[in-house]
Structure formats: C-alpha cells, structure tokens
Amino acid sequence: MGKVLMKGNEVIAEAAVHAGCKYYFGYPITPQSELVAYMAKRLPEVGGLFLQAESEVAAINMVYGAASAGVRVMTSSSSPGVSLKQEGISYLVGAELPAVIINVMRGGPGLGSIQPSQSDYFQATKGGGHGDYQIPVFAPATLQEIVDLMQDAFDIADRYRTPVYILGDGMLGQMMEPVEFTERKAAELPPKDWATTGTRGDGGPKITNSLRLDPDDLEKHNNHLQEKYSKIKENEVRFENYLTEDADYIVVAYGTVSRIAKNAIKKAREKGIKVGMIRPISLWPFPEKPFYETRENVKAYLTVEMSAGQMVEDVRLAVNGYKPVHFYGRTGGMVPSQEDILAEIIKMAGGDQ
Amino acid sequence: MGKVLMKGNEVIAEAAVHAGCKYYFGYPITPQSELVAYMAKRLPEVGGLFLQAESEVAAINMVYGAASAGVRVMTSSSSPGVSLKQEGISYLVGAELPAVIINVMRGGPGLGSIQPSQSDYFQATKGGGHGDYQIPVFAPATLQEIVDLMQDAFDIADRYRTPVYILGDGMLGQMMEPVEFTERKAAELPPKDWATTGTRGDGGPKITNSLRLDPDDLEKHNNHLQEKYSKIKENEVRFENYLTEDADYIVVAYGTVSRIAKNAIKKAREKGIKVGMIRPISLWPFPEKPFYETRENVKAYLTVEMSAGQMVEDVRLAVNGYKPVHFYGRTGGMVPSQEDILAEIIKMAGGDQ
Amino acid sequence: MELVFERTNGLTEKPTHYCPGCTHGIIHRLVGEVLEEMDIIEDTVGVASVGCSVLAYDYFNCDMTQAAHGRAPAVATGIKRVLPKDRIVFTYQGDGDLASIGMAEIVHAAARGENITVIFVNNAIYGMTGGQMAPTSLVGQKTATSPFGRDIALQGSPIRVSELLATLDGASYIERVSTHDVASIIKAKKAIRKAFETQKNGLGFSMVEVLSTCPTNWGIDPKESLDWVKEKMIPEYPLGVYKDVKGGK
Amino acid sequence: MELVFERTNGLTEKPTHYCPGCTHGIIHRLVGEVLEEMDIIEDTVGVASVGCSVLAYDYFNCDMTQAAHGRAPAVATGIKRVLPKDRIVFTYQGDGDLASIGMAEIVHAAARGENITVIFVNNAIYGMTGGQMAPTSLVGQKTATSPFGRDIALQGSPIRVSELLATLDGASYIERVSTHDVASIIKAKKAIRKAFETQKNGLGFSMVEVLSTCPTNWGIDPKESLDWVKEKMIPEYPLGVYKDVKGGK
Amino acid sequence: MLHEIIIAGFGGQGVMSMGQLLAYSGMHEDKQVSWLPSYGPEQRGGTANCSVIISDEPVGSPVISHPSVAIVLNKPSFDKFEPLVSPGGILIVNSSLVDKKSSRDDITVIEVPASEIANEIGEPKVANSVILGTFLKLTNAVSPDSIIEALKKVLPERRHNLIPANKVALEKGAELINK
Amino acid sequence: MLHEIIIAGFGGQGVMSMGQLLAYSGMHEDKQVSWLPSYGPEQRGGTANCSVIISDEPVGSPVISHPSVAIVLNKPSFDKFEPLVSPGGILIVNSSLVDKKSSRDDITVIEVPASEIANEIGEPKVANSVILGTFLKLTNAVSPDSIIEALKKVLPERRHNLIPANKVALEKGAELINK
Amino acid sequence: MINMEPRVVFNEELCKGCSLCISACPKNIIYLADRLNSKGYRPATVTEQDKCISCAACGRICPDAVITVYRPKKK
Amino acid sequence: MINMEPRVVFNEELCKGCSLCISACPKNIIYLADRLNSKGYRPATVTEQDKCISCAACGRICPDAVITVYRPKKK
C-alpha cells in the first residue's frame, strides 16, 4: 500500500479497520472528531456499521451489547466523554467483554480545554470506575506505532476477554505523519463461544452479566479477574529503552511527550550529560522491569508528563525508594518544550554544565 | 439530645442536616437508600429541599447548580452510581464548587453485589474523573465519627471550594449504633461572594465555569488547584494511631475494616505479638507522617482492605521501600473476619506463635 | 385428559425471586409463551435491566445479556445491529429503569426506529431498592421518597411513556396493557405478540407498556394490588394502542 | 435624532466568537433584550451549555453558570430550587446538547414542571465539534457523521422536541420560532418574552425552540442559510405554539 | 460481658425488629450495642438475619463470625447457623417451625415451641417475645423491663395495646427455663 | 537538513492546506515530515496556524517552539511569531495584508505582495502559492514539481484547472528572490 | 361417571401463596393449604377436582407458572 | 431640507461582514466596505444615510449587535 500522509485520528480508525474491527459506536468530541467522521465514511465500505450514539453513556453500552454478541467493536472519546463511560467500562470488565476504547486526552478538569494533555493516566490505569479491576492501556508515540498497537489491542481484548484502552492526546490525534499499513498474520484466539447470539445450534442459554448477588460468587469472580491480570502482567508489558545502557540519568515519558523528550535528550547528550529514556508503551501493566534493571546504577529519574504528576507514582512504586524520582509536568493543554525538558535534565544532573 | 440508636445511612443524613446542609439531590441505590428516604422526610422539616433526580448524572449536576448558587448541598450514592458522577465531579472541581458526596461502597465491578466493599478507593483518591485533581476523602469507622466528619466535610468544602467525599461501605450504612449529635461552633469561613445568585446588589456578572480554552489560562488554573491541594495536605490530614508506640508490626486499615482489625490486634497482643494500627481517616490527603515516623522502627506493615489492593499503593509510596508492605484483602462483598486478619498478622510475624 | 395449560418452555425451570403475587411473574410468562409460540426462543437475545427483574437472565430460556441501569435499549441496539437480521432482540425494563435514568436511551432507540421490542413494566414505583418514587408514581402516592405523597408542585406529574414515545416517527408499535385480571392478561399477551411480530417483520421499534403491581412496596396484598391497578393506575394510564404504523395509527 | 434601535444592555460588551452570520448571535440579542425589557437582568442566572454557545457566559450580562454537555436543565434545577422565588433561571442549549446527550434531563425538567425557561437553539447539526449529525438533522442531510445523507433506516427520523415535550403535563409553554427573517425574529422575541413571563408568573416549565443557522457546517453562506431554514427546516419543524397552559393549549 | 447474637429466619418473621429491640434495650441500659442486618435481595422471599452485639466495652467489629447465641426461626437458618455457634454458646430454636435436632454437644440447645405458646396466650404475634423471654432468662443480656421500655418506643401508639401480651410472652418464655 | 516551518493567518486563509501541501510534497520526496495544526475555537473567527517539519532524520517532536521559517499572512500572526523565529531564520510576510515591519536584524525578512501578484496572474486564489514559491526558492525544502504533484493529489478533479495558475504563481514567487 | 383424574395440578414448591389464583377461579375451589412448602409459603391447592371446569384462569394469572390444567377428553 | 445626521451607525470592529443586514435592508443601501477591520472582516456600511427610513430591519437581523438606528425628529 505504501506510505500515506494521514491525521492521527484517522490512523487510529484505519488501523482498527485493519485489525478487523467492523463496528463503531461513539459520540463526537474534540480533539478526536475526525476519528468519528472517518469511521462514518469507512465502515460501510467494509460492510460494517458506524452508529453515532446519543451520548458517551449510550455509546459504551452499545459497545457492551455488540461485544456481548461476539464482534470486534470499538468506541472513542476524549476526557470528559471517557469519564461518562466509567460505569459502562466497569460493566465491560465485570461481564468480561472485549472492546477497544480510545481516549484522545485533552486538558481538564471539567470542560477544561481542547488542547493535548495526559491527565487521564490515573483514570485509565487505576480504574476510573468502581470495583477492583485493571485494563490494559497502550500509549503510542507515533502514528506508525498506532498501527501495530491497535492490532495488539484487539487481540489482547479477545484473548483475555477484557476492554483495552488506547491513550493518545490531542496532539497525536491532530498531527499528520506518513504511515504504512502493513498486513499482519491474525493471532490465534479462543473461539467466542460465550457470545449471546441466540441459542440455535448450541446448547442452553448463554448469559452476559456482571451481577453476582452472592458475595462468595463475586469474590470468586474477582479472584478470577485478578488471576487474569497476573497473566496480562506476565505477557503484555511493552516499553522502549532509549540510550539507557550507559545512562546516569533516566527520563521517563510516554506518548507524544516522549518524542519531545527524545529531542531534549539528544541536546543533553551533546552537552555531555549521559541521559536515556524509559518509554512505557503499556501504561498498565506498567513496565517495572526496566526500573528494576536500572535503579541500582542510575543517579536519578525524571518523569515528564502533560499532567500534574500521575505516572510518576508508578515510577516511584517501581523505583521503590532506591533513587530520587523527579517530576516535570505541564497541565491544561500546555505542551512541555524541548528547552524546558532540557533545563530539567540539567537541573537533575546538578546545575548548568 | 442524648444518645439515639440509628442506622448508619440515617446518621450520615442527620449529621449533614446538623452541619447546615439543607439541600439534597440524589438517586436511590442499595445499600444507601435509607439515606435518601431519610432526607426526603427530614429536609422539609428544616425548610430545605429534597429532590429525587432522574439519575446520578442529573443528581450531580443539580448539586453543581445548587453549589454554584452558594448553598450547602450534598448527594449520595453507591459504587455504580458514583462512577456515573465522575464527569460531574470533575466539573465541580474545575469550577471550584463546594459539595459533599457520599459513596457507600458495594462490591464491583459492574453491577457486582450490594454487599460492603472498599474497592472504590482508587476512584475516590486518584481522581476517577478526567483531569488533574484531588478531592479530600474521609472514611469514618463508627457512626459517632460520622457526626464529626460530616461537619468537617462541609467546612472543608466551603473553605477550599472543593467537593469532598465521604467513603463508607454497605456495613457502615446498614448497621445501627448509638450516636449523639453534639452541637459544634460554626467554623469561620470566607463569604461565598462568587455564588451566581443574580447580580442585584453586587457588581458585574459572576460566572461559574470550568472551561478555559486558552491552555495558558487552564495551566494557571491547574497550578492554582495544585496550590490548594498543597494547603489541604498541610492542614487536613486525619488519622488514628492505635498501639503504634511499641509496635513491631503495623496493620493499616480504614473504615469498618479497621474495627475488625482492632479486634484481631487485641487477640494478637494477647498472643504476645506487638502489633498496632495506623487508621487513615483522610484517605486523601493520605497520612504519610505516621509512616515516616514508624518506617525506621517497625518490621513490616500489613494493609487490610475489602479490595484487591488499592490503599496498599499509598502505603507503599509512604513507606517508600523502607520495609515490606504486606496485603490482605477480601473482595466482592466478603468481609474479612477477625480470625483471618489474626492469621495474617501471625504470618507476618513469622509463623504461629 | 388433554392438556389445556402448562408452564411455557420460554421460561427456564428456575423459581423466580419475585415477591408473592408480583405480576412481574405473569409478564415473564407471557413473553416466554410468545417466544415459544412464535418459535423464536433460539433466535432471541433478551436484555435484562436493573430493577427487580435484574435476574430475568436466569428466567428466560434464551440467550440473555444484563445491561446497566437504564441502558438496556443501548445494549439492545449494539446487539441487534451486529447480529444477522433474523435475530430477535428484546429488553425487559422497569419504570425506574426506562423512564427515569434510561429516558435518553429509550427516546433515542425509538427515534432511531431500532428494530427491537421493549417490554416496559410500569408498577409506579421502584421495587428493588425498596419503594422509592418513580416518574410514573401517581399524584398523591406515598413512597419512600415522597413520604408526604407525590406533590405536583415539588415532583411534577407522572410521565406517560407510551404517549411520549408515540410522538416519534421511529416508533412503529406502542400499546399499553395491564395484568389486573385474566381478560387483560390475555390482551397483554396479544400485544406482546404483536410487538415481536413488528420486529420480525422489520418494521422498527415496538414497545408494550404493561401495568404491573408491587404488593410489597405498595403495602397492600396481591389481590388488592390488582384492584389498585384497575382503579388508580388505568385512569392515569389509559390502555390501548398508541402507535401502530401498520395499522395506520 | 431619536434612538430607534441599539445594542441591548442585556448583553455584555464582549464581541462574540460566533461565525459570521450565525444566528446564535440574533438569539442572544433577543434574550438580552427580553431580560432588559422585563427588567430582570439582575435577578437572572443563566446556564450556558456545551456547544458553540458554551461561551454564552461571557455574553449575557447576568450571572452565568456553565453546565456539562446536556446537563443544563439539571444545573438550572439545582439553581432554581435553592434560590429565592423571585430569581429567574434560564438555560441556553443547542440541539446536540439538549436533544441528544441531554434528552433525559430536558424530559425530566419538563415533566417536573421546573419553573425555568429553556432557549433551545435548533440548527440541525453539531456546530462546535465540526458539523456532525444531530438528532434534529434532516433526512438526507449530509454531515460529517452522515456522509451519505441521513438515512432513516440507519439513523432514524429527526426528533421534534417541541412536539415531544408538549405531551408532558409539566410543560407549560412551548413554542417553536425561527430567525430566518426580520418578521420571524420579532415573533421569536415575543415567544421568548412569553416564556420568561411564564416563569415569572410561576407557571412552570417554558421552552422556546428557535430554528437557527450554521453557515459554517452547512457549507453555505449566511443568507442562503436563512433560506435553508425557511425552505428545508420549517416544513419539518412547523412553527407555532405547542403548549400554552394559560392560553388553554 | 459480651453477647454476640445472631437472629435468623424468613423475611417476614420479624427477625430484624427482634434484633433492634435487643439493641434498643441494651442502649437503654447504657451498654455498648450494635446491630447489623443481612440485607439484599435474599430478603425477597429468602431468609434474613441480623447480628446484635451487647457489650460493656466499645463494640469493635459489628460482624459476628461465631455467635455466642443464635436464635433460628426456620430450617434454612438452622442449617446455616447451627454449625457456627461458638463452643459453649447457645442455640435457641423455634421448635414450632423447625423440626430439626442439633447434633452438637458443645453448645446448649433450647427448643421453644414459641408459636404454640403465643397461641395459648391468644396473640400469635408475640411468638418472638416468647423466644426473647427464654433468651433473657438464659443470658441476662438485658432486663425484660428494658425490652418493654423499648417496645413502648418502637411500637406506634395504636399498637401499644399489644404490650401486655408481650409482657406475658416474655414471662412465659422465661418460665421454660425454670422448668 | 531540518526545516521547522510555522504558517499562520486568519481562519479562512488556507493556512492549513498550505502546510499539508508542504508535508505531502516532503513525503513525496521520501523525506521525513510531520504536520501539526493549532486547532480549536480560535479557528472560529480567530487566527490559525500549523507547524510543518521536513527533515532527513525521523521527526522527533512535531511541536515547534522556534521556527526556522515563519510564514505570516495577517497582523496578529506577525505579532505572535515574528519574535519566535530562531536566529538566522526566515520570516516571510504577505505584505499585501500586513503593513508591519520587523525590527529584528538576526533574521531574514521577506515581504511578498502575494495578493497583488495573484491578481496580476488573474487568479486571486493562488496568493498562497506565490508565497510558497518564494519559500521554496529560499530554502529548497522541496522542489516546486513536488508541490504540483501534491496539488494534483489534494485538489478534487474539478479544481485541476487551477493547477496551471498555481504553477505560474510558484514561479512568480521564486522570481522575487532573483531580483 | 365423574372423572377423578386431577384437572388442575399445582407445582407446590414454586407456589408463594399469593392467592391470585383463588381470586381468579370462577368456581371458587382453590384455597391455601395448611402446610408450608420449603420456602415457608402455604401452597395453593384444590381438592374438589371434579368441580374444576378447566378454564385455566388460575394458570393465566399465576405469576409463578405453578399451575398445569387438563380437560377431560370428550367421550 | 435633507437631514444629514447618520441614521444608521455601525460599530465596525464588531462586524463580521456576514451581509445579513444587506439582505434585510428594504432600501438596499448597505454594502460591505473595501477595508478590513482588525479581525480581518470587511465591515458593513451605509453612505446614503438620507435614504435610510430608520426601519431598523438591519439592526434586528444583525447577529452581532453591530448596528444602532436613529430616526430624524418630526419637526
């Protein structure tokens, strides 16, 4: 197919189509409305269905319905809309339904702004909804990476019967870059014999449900979920190490911020500061290994986020007191500049060098 | 007034009335429906208003409206209903409106069960909604404690212009205990000259709002919020130390679980194990001080929750690698028994003693 | 002896958890009978809502999905739109579920003309949570949250859902029936069948509003409850067909 | 010279951010004029919704609260119910806000007979987010999310909100007006005044649905947009009074 | 002094109010008390139970794993709680409704034909008071007078006519032990 | 080679498509490119801008703090970006619409009377191409042929009649530099 | 000859004793038995089977699908 | 005598050049000026003030409350 120049939001959509997703339910919100519009045009072409729901709440529940009927389905929104989906997401988890949920984050809280942000990290990784659960969360940094991660997201959703988050930000959604859609071999996945599609041909009635009135049952179910999360932690961690081999200092950043950080790191190395980067790609399960491997040797970590400090907690938990963990964040839709990050690296390294 | 025997849900309601709350908007859900029913009867008696909203979403937005008009107002719900309020809560934060939100937690995820649980700790303390924010969260352990904490909750809400959570669980809501409603001197609070009540008598129009399209403005607003959170962290931490003076081991538990843990600790001390308890009363701001003060000397911590492990992360962050932090949790509405906790304490202390 | 009447195969063997005399049970049976008589049990996916009928997923003998409070029409939409055209999808919702928290979802499902069937059980109260006021509670009705009786000035007037939805072009078949005596039960079954046939023929959204009892929270016995439906509810909620696109209404 | 017409004091001095020729501006002005003429600017709290009119809080010269998408009626309820009786509360909502995500809140505010006034701006599209389909988009209308034109089979039929809400007992005054020429603008103002008077007299829920343009997302110029309202929208959305409890309607 | 009491039976049998009466009476005597219901849909047609603690010390956990006294009013409750009574504890059975026998020898089992006795008194509604009478006689958890005081508070005026019958029932229940 | 370009002007001035054209052309020449719009309500009546990066290396951050080239089509954009151009960089001004002068001496300032030139060509729509012509001549970021190729892709069929005029405009823009 | 096979049969374990069948029976032959089923309810029952006219009114109103109704074959 | 005080006055900075006033004017005397205001719009304007009949149609249709209208006092 070759390279095409596309907007991030459209890449997410097209990548989903490539991953075999034929069904989309969603509600427009800036900065991801192009994704919605793209799906409206594209899905009929592949014999699928695009339906604009009356709200984010309706959308996530339509996803619940479609997922319970056994199809690959997704929805997308941005921060306030994702907050509205929290009950529905908790239901997807409780009923163990596979679905992919995109959050192209914008500045908060409240109506906030429509500029890029990473301030829904907690919501995505710690469970914004009620109950004990985790959802695999992937954060692409480039449009090309989206293509792979969308395929992974749908496969993981089906393999573990869980919703999966893709976390982007307004910048990723709005920017254009050349991408190439490569074909990938379909993963081996268990059959969806639990799907409620009518009983004709199979045995007794099947039930999709998250209610377990007997606390004993519900505890069993929760234990089953926790076991599933252990498996995901074992198998689905994704991260990138950048120049960490010889690093004295490590920057931790994900998504678009990691790209800006990379530029700053290059500049810092030019100044002779040995600095590298750990880029979590799966935000949950959080990549603890690269920290275990570096926390003995490096001098300090610097977490950079478009937030007031969220991922930094997971970094601290992983570093577990071995070394100082610094934080630099911008909020409200402000994007940290390369210069700012460079200045923070220099500060961490102990003054102007 | 003397002692009265009341249900926890009713104590919450009556305590709110004592704290000067005249307005309630909410939607029924087990296990806190008695609170709603009590308010329906009680508020007309004090010249206030009870209104059953069409949903939790409508309720939190009615609260937003009432709060913007400058009155003391509250709502209450249980886990799935609180998930639905996340967008509204983020709006309250963004617009800096005072309100008190009760979550009488039940087992999750999804529809879950109606039995007691503590699995919405993350949602309450890390921000279940979108954007960077924190909300003061208080967790009473006895019905008598509710009386004080409700008064505090309303005062803190007004003083800092923030929503405040009270986290209970089904057990706390359903049980009866004698309580006494003591009168307390009203706190000194800043006037609500920001309330949108019509401009007659004051200057130009006032605005309640969470939108700041200019990212620069929104960042300033976020910085202002973060400063506010620093102040709250300084002034509003609440916790109880129980037999920690000479303790080798410390159990960490909050809410009703702490009561069960206390019984277990008594039994353990009878067996000669020196064990104490840190009981966080404010879950955010999380009481870090008692950990800083003990982490040098004790041998290990045991966090007990009705969850798959949520507060334990904050405990780990506070202990910061100094000592092992163990976890024992029950989920889905199961309540840890005194015997179970005792067994865990013994395990931590290194075998049967 | 020849068999005149027996338990339908449209229901499972499970005893229901409903209170004695609660007409939820009758309505379940009617739906089960219609599924069986139309021979669509195996093609049907039901959507249980949140309310006393939350456990309906255990009672209907077809594939079932449990939906969040109020969202059954959205869940049904998701199911119906992705399955082959010959599958039948229905929701079973109480009045708190459908008319209060789920108002947006039901209006939009009707407006879209979703080809689903909605069984709407109107018992003028919230049963499961212990008898709070529903949007359908009658003026003056005392409930846990209208302890002084529903007051128009404070809580507004009852919502007549059938009339409301009938204004939407997308709604194809809407009828209000009751279960307060054997004759009306027979009529109710006919309406339910008509609704499922509307769906089967691809005509779009169908809903049957069934007036039902809640002896437990009304605080009267099962028989008195039937009388209350007849004397108090029907005048406020007149029975009849409110929309029948095919019948030209 | 004597003054015939000037900018009303019901609006602030701030220039609006609306696109050239967008009739949101006209509707703002009419509301401002009515507030001024009734001398209630100082007693009024307005509720801005989410849509192009989100910044309305900067434009009306009264106290303003900004509400979450679709929830303005709930926010207005909260305000109205806790303030002294003489305060006037209104919401200003687009069709995406009111008729899509906010359907439950508007239906229930009307059903409760909330004594508030709703200015409902129907421009058959989502303006702010870039021209997606609204529940009010016309059949065949091409939008970002109905790229092949709104198709009844896929997306259902337009929702006529005034007709829908008029079925509720709690709704006291409901009129649909337009802004496509000077005469209809004058009539629109009269309706808005009537609605605020309904509230002032404590009669309950009032709503004026105002047909409005979105030249930007309709992709035609401002004048053609007025014609589109007249020729395309009014036939689907007939103007007139749908409910007037006092006028016996 | 610490009494950890579980009362269990069918939904409509007055299990909850029996427990609340005990808690009220304990409070009336300035003891520390707590009452915790089992709640939820099992009430709907199923069984219900409540836990009451009466103690001199502040009540720690309101949850009772092993009751010192279990009062069971129907078969399912017998099956559920008979094994849980703590050794040395007491199991009180309404033998008018439960025809099962306990096989445990480490607890005291008392069978009270409460419904029959209530019928003898001429007021079937006071069966639970008969059982309470037996319970109080056995444990002295609170005094029968406190129960009567509590009844006055809990019952609506128009039902105060039932108080004398309840008094008799408490006495009849106590008498079973003297025998 | 690394060009970090910001193009800014009023909402309707074609700022975004100008940037996309550049990005397309860069991709067409197998260079690494990115395009990032400023988005949001400021478009509604306000000003808009986009950032384009054309580079030999993979693009790090799509965000540009200090452009190597700024193209400004209205006064507010001049005020915003003139100070941000990196030292040694280029500021291209559509002098038909902006009558301001830069006071900076560490950058190259080029004034292009683009609207006048476009009117001379007889097609007011190609003013932006005149500016692109100047830009390409100055920077060689991509070749004018690539722009024409990109135009063929981007323009709908019925607008292909505008391509010759655009070609002329690119040339006229380039000529300004030869002078 | 009176046919004494039962015409109306109650699945007693399912019965909740709500008495709706009693109110529906045109012949007034249903009553609640004096025993309790395992759920603690007094089940509905009929002894005068020969009076039953097999109208199935009880079956149609029973919320718990407790009742099966037979009709004697016409000779 | 023709009264030459302006009858219709435009607050040009507010004008967005949408031309609705032009379509509403019964005397057809409004046009867009050839200059740009600071927002980049061509503001509406009137030169033939004496032709204005002070009907205020322009003012009533203007979405941006740009226009003030006066009427000459009757002598």
GROMACS .gro file of C-alpha atoms in nm, chain A residues 59-255:
model
  197
   59ALA     CA    1  -2.207   0.453   2.313
   60ILE     CA    2  -2.027   0.245   2.575
   61ASN     CA    3  -2.344   0.047   2.638
   62MET     CA    4  -2.391  -0.015   2.266
   63VAL     CA    5  -2.032  -0.139   2.268
   64TYR     CA    6  -2.128  -0.364   2.559
   65GLY     CA    7  -2.415  -0.503   2.354
   66ALA     CA    8  -2.210  -0.553   2.039
   67ALA     CA    9  -1.923  -0.710   2.234
   68SER     CA   10  -2.165  -0.946   2.406
   69ALA     CA   11  -2.275  -1.054   2.059
   70GLY     CA   12  -1.915  -1.151   1.984
   71VAL     CA   13  -1.793  -0.891   1.732
   72ARG     CA   14  -1.484  -0.671   1.735
   73VAL     CA   15  -1.606  -0.331   1.835
   74MET     CA   16  -1.462  -0.001   1.947
   75THR     CA   17  -1.551   0.342   2.070
   76SER     CA   18  -1.352   0.659   2.113
   77SER     CA   19  -1.382   0.981   2.302
   78SER     CA   20  -1.185   1.243   2.488
   79SER     CA   21  -1.153   1.311   2.858
   80PRO     CA   22  -1.500   1.434   2.970
   81GLY     CA   23  -1.662   1.175   2.749
   82VAL     CA   24  -1.445   0.900   2.892
   83SER     CA   25  -1.549   0.999   3.244
   84LEU     CA   26  -1.907   0.938   3.139
   85LYS     CA   27  -1.813   0.589   3.024
   86GLN     CA   28  -1.675   0.478   3.360
   87GLU     CA   29  -1.982   0.287   3.473
   88GLY     CA   30  -2.002   0.116   3.135
   89ILE     CA   31  -1.634   0.026   3.140
   90SER     CA   32  -1.672  -0.129   3.484
   91TYR     CA   33  -1.960  -0.333   3.340
   92LEU     CA   34  -1.747  -0.449   3.045
   93VAL     CA   35  -1.486  -0.564   3.294
   94GLY     CA   36  -1.742  -0.732   3.517
   95ALA     CA   37  -1.902  -0.915   3.225
   96GLU     CA   38  -1.558  -0.986   3.073
   97LEU     CA   39  -1.630  -0.839   2.734
   98PRO     CA   40  -1.360  -0.749   2.481
   99ALA     CA   41  -1.367  -0.397   2.338
  100VAL     CA   42  -1.123  -0.122   2.249
  101ILE     CA   43  -1.168   0.224   2.394
  102ILE     CA   44  -0.975   0.523   2.264
  103ASN     CA   45  -0.913   0.828   2.480
  104VAL     CA   46  -0.757   1.119   2.293
  105MET     CA   47  -0.689   1.319   2.606
  106ARG     CA   48  -0.749   1.692   2.646
  107GLY     CA   49  -0.690   1.936   2.929
  108GLY     CA   50  -0.906   1.906   3.242
  109PRO     CA   51  -1.065   1.908   3.491
  110GLY     CA   52  -1.424   1.983   3.394
  111LEU     CA   53  -1.478   2.112   3.045
  112GLY     CA   54  -1.114   2.221   3.057
  113SER     CA   55  -0.970   2.290   2.715
  114ILE     CA   56  -0.940   2.103   2.388
  115GLN     CA   57  -0.563   2.107   2.390
  116PRO     CA   58  -0.349   1.794   2.437
  117SER     CA   59  -0.298   1.651   2.783
  118GLN     CA   60  -0.204   1.333   2.967
  119SER     CA   61  -0.405   1.393   3.278
  120ASP     CA   62  -0.629   1.086   3.250
  121TYR     CA   63  -0.345   0.845   3.328
  122PHE     CA   64  -0.482   0.766   3.672
  123GLN     CA   65  -0.833   0.720   3.538
  124ALA     CA   66  -0.710   0.472   3.281
  125THR     CA   67  -0.457   0.280   3.487
  126LYS     CA   68  -0.609   0.274   3.835
  127GLY     CA   69  -0.967   0.214   3.730
  128GLY     CA   70  -1.179   0.525   3.697
  129GLY     CA   71  -1.486   0.315   3.752
  130HIS     CA   72  -1.596   0.131   4.063
  131GLY     CA   73  -1.468  -0.203   4.176
  132ASP     CA   74  -1.134  -0.380   4.160
  133TYR     CA   75  -1.011  -0.403   3.807
  134GLN     CA   76  -0.733  -0.319   3.567
  135ILE     CA   77  -0.749  -0.252   3.199
  136PRO     CA   78  -0.456  -0.292   2.961
  137VAL     CA   79  -0.362   0.060   2.846
  138PHE     CA   80  -0.140   0.133   2.546
  139ALA     CA   81   0.008   0.469   2.460
  140PRO     CA   82   0.151   0.509   2.109
  141ALA     CA   83   0.408   0.782   2.046
  142THR     CA   84   0.400   0.793   1.667
  143LEU     CA   85   0.130   0.741   1.411
  144GLN     CA   86   0.314   0.437   1.278
  145GLU     CA   87   0.313   0.281   1.623
  146ILE     CA   88  -0.065   0.320   1.635
  147VAL     CA   89  -0.098   0.072   1.352
  148ASP     CA   90   0.069  -0.207   1.549
  149LEU     CA   91  -0.083  -0.124   1.882
  150MET     CA   92  -0.439  -0.124   1.750
  151GLN     CA   93  -0.391  -0.477   1.622
  152ASP     CA   94  -0.246  -0.578   1.959
  153ALA     CA   95  -0.526  -0.407   2.142
  154PHE     CA   96  -0.798  -0.605   1.966
  155ASP     CA   97  -0.607  -0.931   2.004
  156ILE     CA   98  -0.547  -0.877   2.375
  157ALA     CA   99  -0.910  -0.777   2.425
  158ASP     CA  100  -1.024  -1.103   2.267
  159ARG     CA  101  -0.758  -1.321   2.424
  160TYR     CA  102  -0.825  -1.208   2.779
  161ARG     CA  103  -1.187  -1.101   2.740
  162THR     CA  104  -1.120  -0.751   2.864
  163PRO     CA  105  -1.167  -0.397   2.746
  164VAL     CA  106  -0.843  -0.231   2.632
  165TYR     CA  107  -0.759   0.139   2.638
  166ILE     CA  108  -0.554   0.326   2.379
  167LEU     CA  109  -0.441   0.654   2.530
  168GLY     CA  110  -0.345   0.934   2.296
  169ASP     CA  111  -0.356   1.307   2.331
  170GLY     CA  112  -0.486   1.590   2.117
  171MET     CA  113  -0.151   1.634   1.951
  172LEU     CA  114  -0.130   1.272   1.842
  173GLY     CA  115  -0.487   1.289   1.717
  174GLN     CA  116  -0.444   1.608   1.519
  175MET     CA  117  -0.096   1.572   1.368
  176MET     CA  118  -0.018   1.421   1.029
  177GLU     CA  119   0.270   1.188   0.956
  178PRO     CA  120   0.337   0.931   0.687
  179VAL     CA  121   0.223   0.584   0.789
  180GLU     CA  122   0.220   0.245   0.626
  181PHE     CA  123  -0.046  -0.016   0.692
  182THR     CA  124   0.127  -0.349   0.696
  183GLU     CA  125  -0.070  -0.670   0.697
  184ARG     CA  126  -0.015  -0.894   0.995
  185LYS     CA  127  -0.099  -1.256   1.049
  186ALA     CA  128  -0.413  -1.297   1.252
  187ALA     CA  129  -0.345  -1.409   1.608
  188GLU     CA  130  -0.458  -1.748   1.740
  189LEU     CA  131  -0.754  -1.666   1.959
  190PRO     CA  132  -1.001  -1.873   2.158
  191PRO     CA  133  -1.346  -1.904   1.996
  192LYS     CA  134  -1.613  -1.670   2.135
  193ASP     CA  135  -1.849  -1.946   2.237
  194TRP     CA  136  -1.978  -1.729   2.522
  195ALA     CA  137  -2.131  -1.471   2.290
  196THR     CA  138  -2.506  -1.419   2.322
  197THR     CA  139  -2.612  -1.459   1.962
  198GLY     CA  140  -2.914  -1.683   2.008
  199THR     CA  141  -2.904  -2.047   2.112
  200ARG     CA  142  -2.981  -2.202   1.773
  201GLY     CA  143  -2.719  -2.467   1.715
  202ASP     CA  144  -2.565  -2.462   2.058
  203GLY     CA  145  -2.676  -2.582   2.397
  204GLY     CA  146  -2.863  -2.395   2.664
  205PRO     CA  147  -2.895  -2.022   2.708
  206LYS     CA  148  -2.577  -1.815   2.746
  207ILE     CA  149  -2.565  -1.518   2.978
  208THR     CA  150  -2.364  -1.195   2.974
  209ASN     CA  151  -2.369  -1.050   3.321
  210SER     CA  152  -2.177  -0.864   3.589
  211LEU     CA  153  -2.419  -0.919   3.878
  212ARG     CA  154  -2.326  -1.173   4.142
  213LEU     CA  155  -2.553  -1.122   4.437
  214ASP     CA  156  -2.381  -1.382   4.647
  215PRO     CA  157  -2.060  -1.219   4.778
  216ASP     CA  158  -1.893  -1.558   4.771
  217ASP     CA  159  -1.953  -1.584   4.396
  218LEU     CA  160  -1.847  -1.228   4.339
  219GLU     CA  161  -1.526  -1.287   4.531
  220LYS     CA  162  -1.456  -1.593   4.318
  221HIS     CA  163  -1.518  -1.382   4.011
  222ASN     CA  164  -1.285  -1.113   4.141
  223ASN     CA  165  -1.016  -1.370   4.210
  224HIS     CA  166  -1.059  -1.494   3.856
  225LEU     CA  167  -1.015  -1.139   3.729
  226GLN     CA  168  -0.703  -1.088   3.942
  227GLU     CA  169  -0.553  -1.409   3.801
  228LYS     CA  170  -0.624  -1.280   3.454
  229TYR     CA  171  -0.443  -0.957   3.543
  230SER     CA  172  -0.142  -1.154   3.661
  231LYS     CA  173  -0.130  -1.326   3.323
  232ILE     CA  174  -0.153  -0.996   3.141
  233LYS     CA  175   0.125  -0.856   3.359
  234GLU     CA  176   0.339  -1.151   3.261
  235ASN     CA  177   0.275  -1.137   2.889
  236GLU     CA  178   0.173  -0.796   2.773
  237VAL     CA  179   0.418  -0.543   2.911
  238ARG     CA  180   0.554  -0.314   2.637
  239PHE     CA  181   0.819  -0.044   2.666
  240GLU     CA  182   1.111   0.113   2.483
  241ASN     CA  183   1.457   0.176   2.628
  242TYR     CA  184   1.638   0.467   2.461
  243LEU     CA  185   2.006   0.517   2.538
  244THR     CA  186   1.966   0.365   2.884
  245GLU     CA  187   2.272   0.138   2.856
  246ASP     CA  188   2.524   0.391   2.981
  247ALA     CA  189   2.285   0.639   3.134
  248ASP     CA  190   2.345   0.825   3.457
  249TYR     CA  191   2.003   0.977   3.440
  250ILE     CA  192   1.680   0.848   3.302
  251VAL     CA  193   1.386   1.042   3.169
  252VAL     CA  194   1.051   0.863   3.185
  253ALA     CA  195   0.787   0.978   2.938
  254TYR     CA  196   0.516   0.826   2.722
  255GLY     CA  197   0.316   0.920   2.414
   0.00000   0.00000   0.00000
